[in-house]
């Protein structure tokens, strides 16, 4: 059983920063991603990082968000800078036991999910 636990969410003013963390029981070496779900919208892929450390981002967050992972500590991170009100959402980490992250923006591509952490931007 794979467990993913997010932390680091909270309230921040526009222009501020937050760092989300996701502690993973296993599979941190493989494809991992961050998604977000805002009220009235579909779950959206934010960023992904594959087994080689290659990262991809949604256009809406490029240049502002950075995804990284510590394979020793089994932690996935999302550094979020220059936050905007439209970034407000519940953020989820996801993992899948595959090396590359083809089709990463589709939630159906990931088999394991955390419970989410709320990010509020005012």
CSV table of C-alpha atoms in Angstrom, one decimal:
chain,number,residue,atom,x,y,z
A,1,UNK,CA,0.0,0.0,0.0
A,2,UNK,CA,1.4,3.4,-1.0
A,3,UNK,CA,0.9,6.3,1.2
A,4,UNK,CA,1.3,10.0,0.2
A,5,UNK,CA,0.9,12.8,2.8
A,6,UNK,CA,1.0,16.4,1.7
A,7,UNK,CA,1.9,19.3,4.0
A,8,UNK,CA,2.8,23.0,3.7
A,9,UNK,CA,-0.4,24.4,2.5
A,10,UNK,CA,-1.9,27.6,4.0
A,11,UNK,CA,-2.9,31.2,3.4
A,12,UNK,CA,-0.7,33.7,1.7
A,13,UNK,CA,-1.0,37.1,0.1
A,14,UNK,CA,-0.7,37.5,-3.7
A,15,UNK,CA,3.0,37.6,-4.6
A,16,UNK,CA,4.0,35.4,-1.7
A,17,UNK,CA,5.5,32.0,-1.6
A,18,UNK,CA,4.7,28.5,-0.2
A,19,UNK,CA,6.5,25.2,-0.3
A,20,UNK,CA,4.5,22.1,-0.4
A,21,UNK,CA,5.9,18.7,0.7
A,22,UNK,CA,4.6,15.2,0.0
A,23,UNK,CA,6.1,12.4,2.0
A,24,UNK,CA,5.8,9.1,0.1
A,25,UNK,CA,6.0,5.6,1.5
A,26,UNK,CA,7.5,4.3,-1.7
A,27,UNK,CA,7.8,5.0,-5.5
A,28,UNK,CA,9.4,8.4,-5.0
A,29,UNK,CA,12.1,7.3,-7.5
A,30,UNK,CA,9.4,7.0,-10.2
A,31,UNK,CA,7.1,9.4,-11.9
A,32,UNK,CA,5.5,11.9,-9.4
A,33,UNK,CA,3.4,15.0,-9.9
A,34,UNK,CA,1.4,17.7,-8.3
A,35,UNK,CA,-2.2,18.4,-9.2
A,36,UNK,CA,-4.6,21.0,-8.0
A,37,UNK,CA,-8.4,21.2,-7.8
A,38,UNK,CA,-10.2,24.5,-7.5
A,39,UNK,CA,-14.0,24.8,-6.9
A,40,UNK,CA,-15.9,24.6,-10.2
A,41,UNK,CA,-12.9,23.4,-12.1
A,42,UNK,CA,-11.4,20.1,-13.2
A,43,UNK,CA,-8.4,18.7,-11.4
A,44,UNK,CA,-5.4,20.2,-13.2
A,45,UNK,CA,-1.8,18.9,-13.6
A,46,UNK,CA,0.6,21.5,-12.2
A,47,UNK,CA,4.0,19.9,-12.5
A,48,UNK,CA,5.7,16.5,-12.8
A,49,UNK,CA,9.1,15.0,-12.3
A,50,UNK,CA,10.2,11.6,-13.7
A,51,UNK,CA,12.7,9.0,-12.6
A,52,UNK,CA,15.6,11.0,-14.3
A,53,UNK,CA,14.6,14.2,-12.6
A,54,UNK,CA,13.2,15.7,-15.7
A,55,UNK,CA,10.5,18.2,-14.8
A,56,UNK,CA,7.5,19.6,-16.8
A,57,UNK,CA,5.1,22.3,-15.9
A,58,UNK,CA,1.7,23.6,-16.8
A,59,UNK,CA,2.0,26.8,-18.7
A,60,UNK,CA,0.1,28.7,-16.0
A,61,UNK,CA,2.9,28.0,-13.5
A,62,UNK,CA,6.1,28.0,-15.6
A,63,UNK,CA,8.7,30.3,-14.2
A,64,UNK,CA,6.9,30.5,-10.8
A,65,UNK,CA,6.8,26.9,-9.5
A,66,UNK,CA,9.6,24.4,-9.1
A,67,UNK,CA,9.1,20.7,-8.5
A,68,UNK,CA,11.8,18.6,-6.9
A,69,UNK,CA,12.2,15.4,-5.0
A,70,UNK,CA,14.6,13.9,-2.4
A,71,UNK,CA,14.8,10.2,-3.2
A,72,UNK,CA,16.7,9.5,0.0
A,73,UNK,CA,14.0,11.0,2.2
A,74,UNK,CA,11.2,10.0,-0.1
A,75,UNK,CA,9.8,13.6,-0.3
A,76,UNK,CA,8.3,15.5,-3.2
A,77,UNK,CA,8.4,19.2,-3.1
A,78,UNK,CA,6.6,22.1,-4.9
A,79,UNK,CA,8.1,25.5,-4.4
A,80,UNK,CA,5.5,28.1,-5.3
A,81,UNK,CA,6.6,31.7,-5.8
A,82,UNK,CA,4.8,34.8,-7.0
A,83,UNK,CA,1.5,33.2,-6.1
A,84,UNK,CA,-1.7,34.6,-7.7
A,85,UNK,CA,-5.3,34.3,-6.5
A,86,UNK,CA,-6.0,31.9,-9.4
A,87,UNK,CA,-3.4,29.5,-7.8
A,88,UNK,CA,-5.8,28.9,-4.9
A,89,UNK,CA,-6.9,25.3,-4.8
A,90,UNK,CA,-6.5,22.0,-3.0
A,91,UNK,CA,-3.1,20.6,-4.0
A,92,UNK,CA,-2.5,16.9,-4.4
A,93,UNK,CA,0.6,14.9,-4.9
A,94,UNK,CA,0.4,11.8,-7.1
A,95,UNK,CA,2.7,8.9,-7.8
A,96,UNK,CA,2.9,6.1,-10.4
A,97,UNK,CA,5.3,3.2,-10.7
A,98,UNK,CA,6.8,4.1,-14.1
A,99,UNK,CA,10.0,5.9,-14.9
A,100,UNK,CA,8.7,8.4,-17.4
A,101,UNK,CA,5.7,10.6,-17.1
A,102,UNK,CA,4.0,10.5,-20.5
A,103,UNK,CA,0.5,11.9,-20.3
A,104,UNK,CA,1.3,13.3,-16.9
A,105,UNK,CA,-1.4,16.1,-17.0
A,106,UNK,CA,-4.2,13.5,-16.9
A,107,UNK,CA,-5.1,12.4,-13.4
A,108,UNK,CA,-6.0,8.9,-14.8
A,109,UNK,CA,-2.3,8.3,-15.4
A,110,UNK,CA,-1.5,8.2,-11.6
A,111,UNK,CA,-2.5,5.3,-9.4
A,112,UNK,CA,-1.6,6.8,-6.0
A,113,UNK,CA,-2.8,10.0,-4.4
A,114,UNK,CA,-2.5,12.0,-1.3
A,115,UNK,CA,-5.3,13.5,0.6
A,116,UNK,CA,-4.6,17.1,-0.5
A,117,UNK,CA,-3.5,20.3,1.2
A,118,UNK,CA,-5.4,23.7,0.9
A,119,UNK,CA,-3.6,26.7,-0.6
A,120,UNK,CA,-5.4,30.1,-0.3
A,121,UNK,CA,-4.2,33.2,-2.0
A,122,UNK,CA,-5.7,36.6,-1.2
